[in-house]
CSV table of C-alpha atoms and ligand atoms in Angstrom, one decimal:
chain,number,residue,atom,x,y,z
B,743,UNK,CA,0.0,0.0,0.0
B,744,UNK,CA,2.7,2.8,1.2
B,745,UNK,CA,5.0,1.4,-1.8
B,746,UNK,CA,2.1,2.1,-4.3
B,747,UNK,CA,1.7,5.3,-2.5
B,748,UNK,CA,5.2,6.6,-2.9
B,749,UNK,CA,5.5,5.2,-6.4
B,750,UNK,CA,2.5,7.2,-7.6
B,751,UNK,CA,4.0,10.5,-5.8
B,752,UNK,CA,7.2,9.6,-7.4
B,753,UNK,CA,5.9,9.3,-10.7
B,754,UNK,CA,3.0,12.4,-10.8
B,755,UNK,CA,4.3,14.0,-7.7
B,756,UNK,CA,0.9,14.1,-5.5
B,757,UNK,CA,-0.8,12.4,-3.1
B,758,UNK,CA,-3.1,9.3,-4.0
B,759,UNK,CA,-5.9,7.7,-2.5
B,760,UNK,CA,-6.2,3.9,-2.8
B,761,UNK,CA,-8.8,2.0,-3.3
B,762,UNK,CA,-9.5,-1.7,-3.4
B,763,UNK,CA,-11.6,-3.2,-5.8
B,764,UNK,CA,-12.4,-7.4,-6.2
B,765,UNK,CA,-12.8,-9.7,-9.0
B,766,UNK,CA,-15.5,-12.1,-8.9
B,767,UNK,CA,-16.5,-15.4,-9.3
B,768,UNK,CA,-20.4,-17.3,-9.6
B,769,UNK,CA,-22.0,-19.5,-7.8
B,770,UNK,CA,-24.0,-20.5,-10.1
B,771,UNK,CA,-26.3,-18.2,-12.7
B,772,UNK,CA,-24.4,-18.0,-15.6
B,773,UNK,CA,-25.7,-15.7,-19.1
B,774,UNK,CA,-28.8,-15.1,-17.0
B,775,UNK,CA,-28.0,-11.7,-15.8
B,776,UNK,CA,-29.2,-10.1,-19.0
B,777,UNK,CA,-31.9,-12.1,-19.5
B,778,UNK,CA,-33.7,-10.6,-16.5
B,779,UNK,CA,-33.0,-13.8,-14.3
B,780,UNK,CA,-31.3,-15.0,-11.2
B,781,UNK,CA,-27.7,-15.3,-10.5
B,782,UNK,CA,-25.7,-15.8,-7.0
B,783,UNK,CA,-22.1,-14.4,-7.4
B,784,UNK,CA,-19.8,-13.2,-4.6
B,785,UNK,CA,-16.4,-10.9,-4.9
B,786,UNK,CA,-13.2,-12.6,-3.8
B,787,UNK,CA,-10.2,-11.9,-2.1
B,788,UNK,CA,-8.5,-11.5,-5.6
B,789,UNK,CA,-8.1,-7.4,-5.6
B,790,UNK,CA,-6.6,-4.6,-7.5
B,791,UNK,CA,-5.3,-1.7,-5.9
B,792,UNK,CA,-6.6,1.9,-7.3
B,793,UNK,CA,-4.1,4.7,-6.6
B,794,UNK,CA,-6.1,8.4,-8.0
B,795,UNK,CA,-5.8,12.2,-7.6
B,796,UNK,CA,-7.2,14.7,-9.5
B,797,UNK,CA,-4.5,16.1,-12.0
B,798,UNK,CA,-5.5,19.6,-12.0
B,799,UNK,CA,-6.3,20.0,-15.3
B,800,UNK,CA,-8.2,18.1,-18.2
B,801,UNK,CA,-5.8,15.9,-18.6
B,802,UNK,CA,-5.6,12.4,-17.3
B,803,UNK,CA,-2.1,9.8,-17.2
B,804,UNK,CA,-2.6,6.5,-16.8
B,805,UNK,CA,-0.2,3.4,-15.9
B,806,UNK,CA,-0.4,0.2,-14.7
B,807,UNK,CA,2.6,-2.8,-14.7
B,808,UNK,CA,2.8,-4.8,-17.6
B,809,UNK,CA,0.2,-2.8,-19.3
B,810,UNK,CA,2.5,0.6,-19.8
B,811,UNK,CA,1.6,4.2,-19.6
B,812,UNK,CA,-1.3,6.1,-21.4
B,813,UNK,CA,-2.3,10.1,-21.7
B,814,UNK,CA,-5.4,11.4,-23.1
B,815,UNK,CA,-7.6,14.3,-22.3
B,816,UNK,CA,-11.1,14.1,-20.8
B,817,UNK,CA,-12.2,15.7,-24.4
B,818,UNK,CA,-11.5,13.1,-26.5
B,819,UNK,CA,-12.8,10.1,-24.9
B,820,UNK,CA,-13.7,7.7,-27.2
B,821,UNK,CA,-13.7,3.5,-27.4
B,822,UNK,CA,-9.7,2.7,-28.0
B,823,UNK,CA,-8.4,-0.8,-27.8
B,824,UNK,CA,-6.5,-2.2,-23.8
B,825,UNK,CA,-6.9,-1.1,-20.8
B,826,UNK,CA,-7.3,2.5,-21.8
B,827,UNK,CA,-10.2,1.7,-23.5
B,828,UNK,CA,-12.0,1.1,-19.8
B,829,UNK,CA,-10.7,4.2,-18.1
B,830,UNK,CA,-11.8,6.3,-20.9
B,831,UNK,CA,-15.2,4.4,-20.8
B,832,UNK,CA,-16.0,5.3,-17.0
B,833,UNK,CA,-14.9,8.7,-17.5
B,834,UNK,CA,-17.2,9.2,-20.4
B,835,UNK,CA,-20.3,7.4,-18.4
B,836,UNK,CA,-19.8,9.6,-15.3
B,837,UNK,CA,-20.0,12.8,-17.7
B,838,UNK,CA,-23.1,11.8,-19.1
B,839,UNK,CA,-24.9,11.2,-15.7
B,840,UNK,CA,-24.6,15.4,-15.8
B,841,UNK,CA,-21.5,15.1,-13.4
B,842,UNK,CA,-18.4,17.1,-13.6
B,843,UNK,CA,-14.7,15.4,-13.2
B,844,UNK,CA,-11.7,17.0,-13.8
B,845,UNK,CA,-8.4,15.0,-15.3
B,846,UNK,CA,-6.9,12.5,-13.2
B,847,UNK,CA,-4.1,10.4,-12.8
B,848,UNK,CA,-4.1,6.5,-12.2
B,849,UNK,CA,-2.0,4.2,-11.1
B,850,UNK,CA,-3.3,0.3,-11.1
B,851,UNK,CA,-1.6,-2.6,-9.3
B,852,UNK,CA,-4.1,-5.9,-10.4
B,853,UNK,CA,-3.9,-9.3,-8.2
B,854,UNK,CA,-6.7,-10.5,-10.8
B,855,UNK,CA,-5.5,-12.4,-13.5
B,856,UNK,CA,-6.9,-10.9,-17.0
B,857,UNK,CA,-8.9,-13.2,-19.4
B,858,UNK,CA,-9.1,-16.0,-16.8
B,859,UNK,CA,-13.1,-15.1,-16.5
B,860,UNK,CA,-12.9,-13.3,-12.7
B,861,UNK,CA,-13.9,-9.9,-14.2
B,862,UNK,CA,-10.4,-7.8,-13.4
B,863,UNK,CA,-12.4,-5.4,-16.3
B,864,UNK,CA,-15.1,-4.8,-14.1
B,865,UNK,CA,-12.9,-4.7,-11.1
B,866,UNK,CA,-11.3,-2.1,-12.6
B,867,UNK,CA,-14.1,0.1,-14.1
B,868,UNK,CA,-16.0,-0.5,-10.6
B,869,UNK,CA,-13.1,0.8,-8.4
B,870,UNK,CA,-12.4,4.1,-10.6
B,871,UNK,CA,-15.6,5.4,-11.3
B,872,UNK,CA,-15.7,4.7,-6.5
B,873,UNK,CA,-12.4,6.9,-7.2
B,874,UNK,CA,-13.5,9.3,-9.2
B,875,UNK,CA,-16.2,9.8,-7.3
B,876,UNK,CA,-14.2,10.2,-4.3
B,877,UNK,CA,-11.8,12.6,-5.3
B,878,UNK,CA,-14.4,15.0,-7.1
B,879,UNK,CA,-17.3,14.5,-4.3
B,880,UNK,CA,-19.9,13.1,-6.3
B,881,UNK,CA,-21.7,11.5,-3.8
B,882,UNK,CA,-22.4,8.2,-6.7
B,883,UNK,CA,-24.7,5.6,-5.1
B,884,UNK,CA,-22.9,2.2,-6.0
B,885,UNK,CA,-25.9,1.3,-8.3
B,886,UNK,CA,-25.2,4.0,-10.3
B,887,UNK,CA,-21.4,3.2,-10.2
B,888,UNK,CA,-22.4,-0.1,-11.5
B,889,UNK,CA,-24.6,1.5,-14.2
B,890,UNK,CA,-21.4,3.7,-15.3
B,891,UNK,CA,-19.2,0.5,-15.6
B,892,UNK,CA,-21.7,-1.7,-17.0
B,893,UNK,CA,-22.0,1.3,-19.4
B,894,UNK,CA,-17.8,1.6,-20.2
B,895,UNK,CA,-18.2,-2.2,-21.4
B,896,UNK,CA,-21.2,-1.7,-23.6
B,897,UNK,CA,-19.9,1.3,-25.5
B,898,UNK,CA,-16.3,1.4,-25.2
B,899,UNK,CA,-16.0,-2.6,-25.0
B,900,UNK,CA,-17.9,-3.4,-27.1
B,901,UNK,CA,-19.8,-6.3,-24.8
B,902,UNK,CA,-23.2,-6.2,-24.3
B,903,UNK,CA,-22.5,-7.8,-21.0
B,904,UNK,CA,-25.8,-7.7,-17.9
B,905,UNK,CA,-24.6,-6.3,-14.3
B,906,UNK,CA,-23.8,-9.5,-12.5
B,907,UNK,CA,-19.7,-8.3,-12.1
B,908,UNK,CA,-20.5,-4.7,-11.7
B,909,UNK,CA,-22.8,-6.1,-8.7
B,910,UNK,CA,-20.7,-8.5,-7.5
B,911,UNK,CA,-17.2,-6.2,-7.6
B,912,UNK,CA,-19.4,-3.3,-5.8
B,913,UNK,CA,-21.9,-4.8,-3.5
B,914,UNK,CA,-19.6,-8.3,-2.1
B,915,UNK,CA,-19.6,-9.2,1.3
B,916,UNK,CA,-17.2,-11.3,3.5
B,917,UNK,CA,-18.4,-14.3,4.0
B,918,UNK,CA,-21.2,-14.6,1.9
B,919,UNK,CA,-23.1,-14.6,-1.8
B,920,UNK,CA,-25.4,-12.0,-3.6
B,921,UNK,CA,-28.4,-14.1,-4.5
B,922,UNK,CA,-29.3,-11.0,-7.4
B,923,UNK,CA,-32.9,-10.5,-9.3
B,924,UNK,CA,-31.9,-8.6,-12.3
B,925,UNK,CA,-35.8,-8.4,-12.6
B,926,UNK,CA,-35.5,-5.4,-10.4
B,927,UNK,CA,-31.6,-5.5,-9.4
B,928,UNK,CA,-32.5,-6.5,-6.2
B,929,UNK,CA,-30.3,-9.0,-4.1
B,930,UNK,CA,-30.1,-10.6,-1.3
B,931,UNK,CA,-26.9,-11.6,0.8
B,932,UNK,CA,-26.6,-15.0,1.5
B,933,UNK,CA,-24.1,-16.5,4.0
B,934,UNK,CA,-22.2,-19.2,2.5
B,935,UNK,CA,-21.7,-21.8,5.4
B,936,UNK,CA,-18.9,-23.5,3.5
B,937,UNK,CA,-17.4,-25.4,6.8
B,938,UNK,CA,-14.3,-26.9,5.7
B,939,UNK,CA,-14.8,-26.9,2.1
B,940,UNK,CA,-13.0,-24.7,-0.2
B,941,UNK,CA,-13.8,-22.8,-3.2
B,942,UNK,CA,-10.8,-23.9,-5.7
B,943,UNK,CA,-11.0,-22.2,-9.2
B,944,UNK,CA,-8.8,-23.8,-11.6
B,945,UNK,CA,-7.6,-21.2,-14.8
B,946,UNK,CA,-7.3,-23.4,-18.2
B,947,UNK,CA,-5.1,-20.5,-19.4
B,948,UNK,CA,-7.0,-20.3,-22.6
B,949,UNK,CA,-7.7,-16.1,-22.8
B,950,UNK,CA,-11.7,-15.8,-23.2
B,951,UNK,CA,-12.1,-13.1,-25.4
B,952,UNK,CA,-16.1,-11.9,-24.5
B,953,UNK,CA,-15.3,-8.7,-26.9
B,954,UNK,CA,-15.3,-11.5,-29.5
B,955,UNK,CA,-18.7,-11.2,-31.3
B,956,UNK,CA,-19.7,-14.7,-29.5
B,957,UNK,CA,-21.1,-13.5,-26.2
B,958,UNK,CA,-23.1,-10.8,-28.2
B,959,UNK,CA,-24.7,-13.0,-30.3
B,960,UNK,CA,-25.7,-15.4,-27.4
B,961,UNK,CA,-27.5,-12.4,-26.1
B,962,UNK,CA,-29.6,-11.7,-29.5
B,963,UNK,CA,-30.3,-15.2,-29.6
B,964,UNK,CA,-32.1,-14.9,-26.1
B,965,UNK,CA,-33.6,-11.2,-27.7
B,966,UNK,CA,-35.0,-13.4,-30.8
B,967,UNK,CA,-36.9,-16.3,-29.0
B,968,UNK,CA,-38.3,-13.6,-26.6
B,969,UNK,CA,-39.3,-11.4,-29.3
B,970,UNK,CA,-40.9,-14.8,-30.9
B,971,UNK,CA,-42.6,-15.8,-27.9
B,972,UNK,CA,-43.8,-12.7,-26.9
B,973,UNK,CA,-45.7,-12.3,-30.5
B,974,UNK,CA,-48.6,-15.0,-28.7
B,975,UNK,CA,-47.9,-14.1,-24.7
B,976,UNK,CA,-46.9,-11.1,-22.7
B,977,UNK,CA,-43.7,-12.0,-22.1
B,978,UNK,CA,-40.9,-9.5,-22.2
B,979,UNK,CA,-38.0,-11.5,-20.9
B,980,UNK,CA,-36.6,-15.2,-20.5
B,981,UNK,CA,-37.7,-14.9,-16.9
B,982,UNK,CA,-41.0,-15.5,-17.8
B,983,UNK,CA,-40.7,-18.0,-20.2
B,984,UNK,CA,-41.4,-21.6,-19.1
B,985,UNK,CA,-40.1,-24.5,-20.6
B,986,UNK,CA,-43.7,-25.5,-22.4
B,987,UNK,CA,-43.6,-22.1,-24.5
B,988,UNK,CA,-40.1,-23.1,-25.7
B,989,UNK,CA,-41.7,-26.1,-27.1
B,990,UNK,CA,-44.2,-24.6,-28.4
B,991,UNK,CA,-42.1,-22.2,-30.3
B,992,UNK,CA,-39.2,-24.5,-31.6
B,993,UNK,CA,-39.9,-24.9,-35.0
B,994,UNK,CA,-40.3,-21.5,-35.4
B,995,UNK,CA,-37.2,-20.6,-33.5
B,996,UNK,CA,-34.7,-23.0,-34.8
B,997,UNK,CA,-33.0,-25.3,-32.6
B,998,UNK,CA,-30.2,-22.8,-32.3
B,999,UNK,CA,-32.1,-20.4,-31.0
B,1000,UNK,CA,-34.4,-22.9,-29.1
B,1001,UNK,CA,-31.0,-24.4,-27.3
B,1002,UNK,CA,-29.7,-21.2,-26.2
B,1003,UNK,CA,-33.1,-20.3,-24.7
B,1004,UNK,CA,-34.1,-23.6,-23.1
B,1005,UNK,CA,-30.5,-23.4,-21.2
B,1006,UNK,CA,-31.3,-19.8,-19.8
B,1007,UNK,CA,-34.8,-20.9,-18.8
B,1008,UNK,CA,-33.5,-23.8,-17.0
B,1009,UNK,CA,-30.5,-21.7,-15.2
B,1010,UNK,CA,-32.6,-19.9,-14.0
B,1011,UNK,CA,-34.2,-22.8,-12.4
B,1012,UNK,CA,-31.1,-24.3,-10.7
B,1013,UNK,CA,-30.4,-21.3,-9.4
B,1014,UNK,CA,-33.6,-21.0,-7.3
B,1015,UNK,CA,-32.7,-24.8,-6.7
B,1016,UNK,CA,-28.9,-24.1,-5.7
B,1017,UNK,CA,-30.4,-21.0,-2.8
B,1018,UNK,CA,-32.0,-24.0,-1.5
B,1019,UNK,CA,-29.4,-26.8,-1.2
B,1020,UNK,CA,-26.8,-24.1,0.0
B,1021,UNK,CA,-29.0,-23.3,3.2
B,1022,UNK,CA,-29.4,-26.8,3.8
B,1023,UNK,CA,-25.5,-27.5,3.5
B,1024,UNK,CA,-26.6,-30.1,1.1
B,1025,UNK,CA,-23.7,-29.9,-0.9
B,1026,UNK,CA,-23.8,-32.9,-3.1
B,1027,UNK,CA,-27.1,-31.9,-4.5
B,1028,UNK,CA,-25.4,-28.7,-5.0
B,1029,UNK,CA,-22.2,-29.9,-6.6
B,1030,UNK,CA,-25.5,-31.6,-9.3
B,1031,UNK,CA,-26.5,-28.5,-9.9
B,1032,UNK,CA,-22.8,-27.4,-11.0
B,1033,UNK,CA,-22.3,-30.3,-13.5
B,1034,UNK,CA,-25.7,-29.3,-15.2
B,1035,UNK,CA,-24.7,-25.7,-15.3
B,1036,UNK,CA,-21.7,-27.4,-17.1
B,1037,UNK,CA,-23.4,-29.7,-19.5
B,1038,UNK,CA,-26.2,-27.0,-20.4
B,1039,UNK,CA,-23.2,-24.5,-21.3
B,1040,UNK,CA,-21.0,-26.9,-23.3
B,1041,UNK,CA,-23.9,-28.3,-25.0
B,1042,UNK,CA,-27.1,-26.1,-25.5
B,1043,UNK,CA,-25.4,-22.4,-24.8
B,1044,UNK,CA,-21.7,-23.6,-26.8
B,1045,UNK,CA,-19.8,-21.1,-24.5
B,1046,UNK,CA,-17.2,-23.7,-23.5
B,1047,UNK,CA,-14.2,-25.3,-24.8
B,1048,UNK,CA,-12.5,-28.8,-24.8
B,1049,UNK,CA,-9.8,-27.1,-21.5
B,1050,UNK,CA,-12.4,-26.6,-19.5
B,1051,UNK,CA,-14.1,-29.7,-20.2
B,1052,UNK,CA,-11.5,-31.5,-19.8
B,1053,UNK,CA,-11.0,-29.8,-16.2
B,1054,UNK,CA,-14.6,-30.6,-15.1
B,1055,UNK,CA,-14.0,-34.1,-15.9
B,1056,UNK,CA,-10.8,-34.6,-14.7
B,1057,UNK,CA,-12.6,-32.8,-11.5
B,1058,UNK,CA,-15.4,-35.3,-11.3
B,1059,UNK,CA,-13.0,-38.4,-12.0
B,1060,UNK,CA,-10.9,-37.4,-9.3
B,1061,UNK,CA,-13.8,-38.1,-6.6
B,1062,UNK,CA,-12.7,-35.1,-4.4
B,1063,UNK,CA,-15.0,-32.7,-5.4
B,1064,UNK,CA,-18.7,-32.1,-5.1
B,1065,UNK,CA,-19.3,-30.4,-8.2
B,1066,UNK,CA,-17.2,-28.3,-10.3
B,1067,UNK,CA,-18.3,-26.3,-13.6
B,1068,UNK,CA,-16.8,-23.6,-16.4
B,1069,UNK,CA,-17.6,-20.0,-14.6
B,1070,UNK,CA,-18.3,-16.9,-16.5
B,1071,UNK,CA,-18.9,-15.9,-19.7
B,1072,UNK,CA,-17.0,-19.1,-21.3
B,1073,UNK,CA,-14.7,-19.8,-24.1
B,1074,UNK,CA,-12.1,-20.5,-21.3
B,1075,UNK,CA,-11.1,-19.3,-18.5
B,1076,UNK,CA,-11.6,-20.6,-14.8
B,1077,UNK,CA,-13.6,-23.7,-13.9
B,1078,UNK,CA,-15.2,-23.7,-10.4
B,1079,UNK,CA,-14.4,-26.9,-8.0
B,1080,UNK,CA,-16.2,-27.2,-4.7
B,1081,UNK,CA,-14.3,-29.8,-2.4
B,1082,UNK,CA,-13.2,-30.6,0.8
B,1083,UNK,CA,-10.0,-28.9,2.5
B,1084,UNK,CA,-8.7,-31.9,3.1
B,1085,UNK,CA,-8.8,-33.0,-0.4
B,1086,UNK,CA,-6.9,-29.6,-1.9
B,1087,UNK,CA,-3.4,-31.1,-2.1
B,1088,UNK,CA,-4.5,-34.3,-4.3
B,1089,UNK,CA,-7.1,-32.6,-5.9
B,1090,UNK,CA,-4.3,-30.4,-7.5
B,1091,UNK,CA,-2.3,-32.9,-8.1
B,1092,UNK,CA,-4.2,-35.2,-9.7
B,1093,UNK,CA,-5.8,-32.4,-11.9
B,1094,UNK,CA,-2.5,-30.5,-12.5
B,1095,UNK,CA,-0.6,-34.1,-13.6
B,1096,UNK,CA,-3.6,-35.1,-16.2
B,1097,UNK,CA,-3.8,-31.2,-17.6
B,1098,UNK,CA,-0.2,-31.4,-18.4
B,1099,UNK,CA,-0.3,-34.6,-19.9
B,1100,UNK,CA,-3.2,-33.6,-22.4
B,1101,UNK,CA,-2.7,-30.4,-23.0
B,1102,UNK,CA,1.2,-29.8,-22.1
B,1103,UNK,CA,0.8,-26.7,-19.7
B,1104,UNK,CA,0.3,-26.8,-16.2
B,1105,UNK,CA,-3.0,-25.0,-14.8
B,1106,UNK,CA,-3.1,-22.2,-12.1
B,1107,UNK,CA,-5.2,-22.9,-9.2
B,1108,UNK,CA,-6.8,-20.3,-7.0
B,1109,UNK,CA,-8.3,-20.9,-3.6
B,1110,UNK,CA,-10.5,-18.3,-3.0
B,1111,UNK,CA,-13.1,-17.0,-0.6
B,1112,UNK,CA,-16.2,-14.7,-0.7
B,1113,UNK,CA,-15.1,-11.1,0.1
B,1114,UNK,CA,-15.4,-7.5,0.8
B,1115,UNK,CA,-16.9,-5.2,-2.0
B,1116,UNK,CA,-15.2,-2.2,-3.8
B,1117,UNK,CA,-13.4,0.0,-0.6
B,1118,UNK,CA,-11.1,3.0,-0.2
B,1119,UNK,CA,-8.0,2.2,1.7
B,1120,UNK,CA,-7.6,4.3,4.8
M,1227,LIG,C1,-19.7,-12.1,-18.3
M,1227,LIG,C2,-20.6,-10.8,-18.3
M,1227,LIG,C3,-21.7,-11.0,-17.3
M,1227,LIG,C4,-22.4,-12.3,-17.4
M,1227,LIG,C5,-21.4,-13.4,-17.5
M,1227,LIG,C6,-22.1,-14.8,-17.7
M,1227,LIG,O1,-19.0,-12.1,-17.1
M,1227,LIG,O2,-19.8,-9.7,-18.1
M,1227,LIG,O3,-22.6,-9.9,-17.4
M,1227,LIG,O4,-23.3,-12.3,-18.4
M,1227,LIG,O5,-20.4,-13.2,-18.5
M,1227,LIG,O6,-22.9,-15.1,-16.7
């Protein structure tokens, strides 16, 4: 913290303040944020560290390690490739809210590995627009906050992605899971009583790349069939479609179409199921749930890739886990593992040994735990 300090005074000769913002990972809920649904993420202990003061003009400097320096002024914001890309997204949300920032200089030190599907993006959009609104006393509610970063990824991303990071990087709690109704943004936190088991996420190493056009088009996909349905019934989103309807409208849909839907509708199901099982500690009916979320996005939704399912099967073969399933938006990335504590060591070595062998690269593993929310660092 002091070292990040006195490396930003070094560098643009004023005083910071820090703030901490979390990745994320999910439960369970996955592609259903958007589709009005039901999703139970939690941020994790895997942070980056904001350092920000206002500049004292319109211009803003940007650096972060590994990812270089950057300098642009707060009147030509526009969607640019990297990191930069992010920053000048936030900036340009917060101005169109009516509120007035000045320039600003940034300073990013990132625990959260990119492209391994734990959301360092909306980590980082999160924790600046909290700075920004710090340093130039905006008084932002976090909702908005989400809003703004939800709306940096949209038009200067390029990803029509829902709010499940945004709410999970900003609203996170110690100890526990946001069980979140996109219906109404609502949420709930719900205390995980994991007991001696451990979340351990396991990174394929292959770089999801949700800017791609694929997570997109999984989202008109869901648009279509709603639009179709909702020619015969007053439907307006997925959350209202039952299973019988999707039947009923499959020939018209396509079965591509008809796939992607019937997997949402379903999701949204376990989840409600999953709230359940978690309260009772009943974590083998749990760790079910998981492997469906699995099949349904390898199979119906086609977000996955043969890495991660060859991690969730390796994971189930092993006999240590109670579930385990490809987290996030897919095409790589992180799988999630529940197991025992007791069971981490082999577990990661009987995963790590087959991974290599198949693939010839050894997989990172990350034990993590639900934590703390976007903060500033006093
Ligand atoms: C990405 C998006 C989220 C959500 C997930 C899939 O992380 O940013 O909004 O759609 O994929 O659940």
């Amino acid at each position: 913290m002091e070292n990040l300090k006195k490396k930003f005074k070094s560098r643009y000769g004023n005083n910071p303040i820090l703030i901490s913002a979390p990745g994320r990972i999910n439960l369970i809920g996955e592609h259903t944020d958007y589709n009005q649904g039901l999703a139970l993420p939690a941020a994790i202990g895997r942070r980056m560290t904001l350092a920000i003061a206002p500049s004292g003009s319109r211009r803003c400097r940007i650096f972060a390690d590994g990812y270089g320096q950057a300098e642009f002024s707060l009147d030509e914001l526009k969607p640019v490739p990297g990191w930069m890309g992010y920053v000048m997204g936030v900036a340009a949300g917060i101005v169109r809210q009516g509120l007035k920032i000045g320039g600003f200089d940034l300073m990013v030190e990132s625990g959260i590995p990119v492209g391994a599907g734990l959301s360092s993006s909306a980590a980082l959009c999160c924790g600046l627009c909290f700075g920004l609104s710090e340093i130039f006393g905006l008084k932002m509610h976090r909702k908005e906050m989400a809003l703004v970063a939800q709306y940096a990824e949209h038009q200067f991303a390029g990803v029509r992605c829902g709010l499940m990071d945004q709410y999970a990087s900003l609203f996170g709690k110690g100890g526990s899971a946001l069980f979140l109704d996109f219906r109404d943004l609502d949420f709930k936190i719900v205390p995980l009583q994991l007991g001696e088991r451990v979340i351990m996420l396991v990174n394929s190493g292959v770089s999801h790349e949700l800017a791609g056009t694929a997570y997109n088009k999984r989202r008109e996909s869901c648009e279509l069939g709603v639009k179709l349905i909702s020619e015969r019934y007053p439907v307006q989103s997925l959350r209202e479609v039952g299973l019988d309807m999707l039947d009923e409208f499959r020939p018209k849909a396509g079965e591509e179409v008809y796939k992607r839907c019937r997997y949402v509708v379903e999701e949204i199901e376990r989840v409600k199921q999953a709230v359940v099982f978690l309260d009772e500690g009943d974590y083998r009916s749990f760790g079910e749930l998981l492997y469906s979320t699995h099949r349904g996005l390898s199979e119906d939704y086609e977000v996955g890739c043969s890495e991660t399912d060859f991690l969730v099967e390796a994971a189930a073969e092993s006999g240590l886990v109670h579930g385990a399933r490809m987290m996030g938006g897919g095409f790589g990335g992180c799988t999630l593992n529940i197991l025992e504590g007791s069971n981490t060591d082999a577990f990661r070595e009987i995963v790590q040994e087959k991974y290599l062998a198949r693939f010839g690269k050894e997989p990172d593993f990350y034990q993590v735990a639900p934590a703390e929310g976007v903060f500033m660092m006093l």
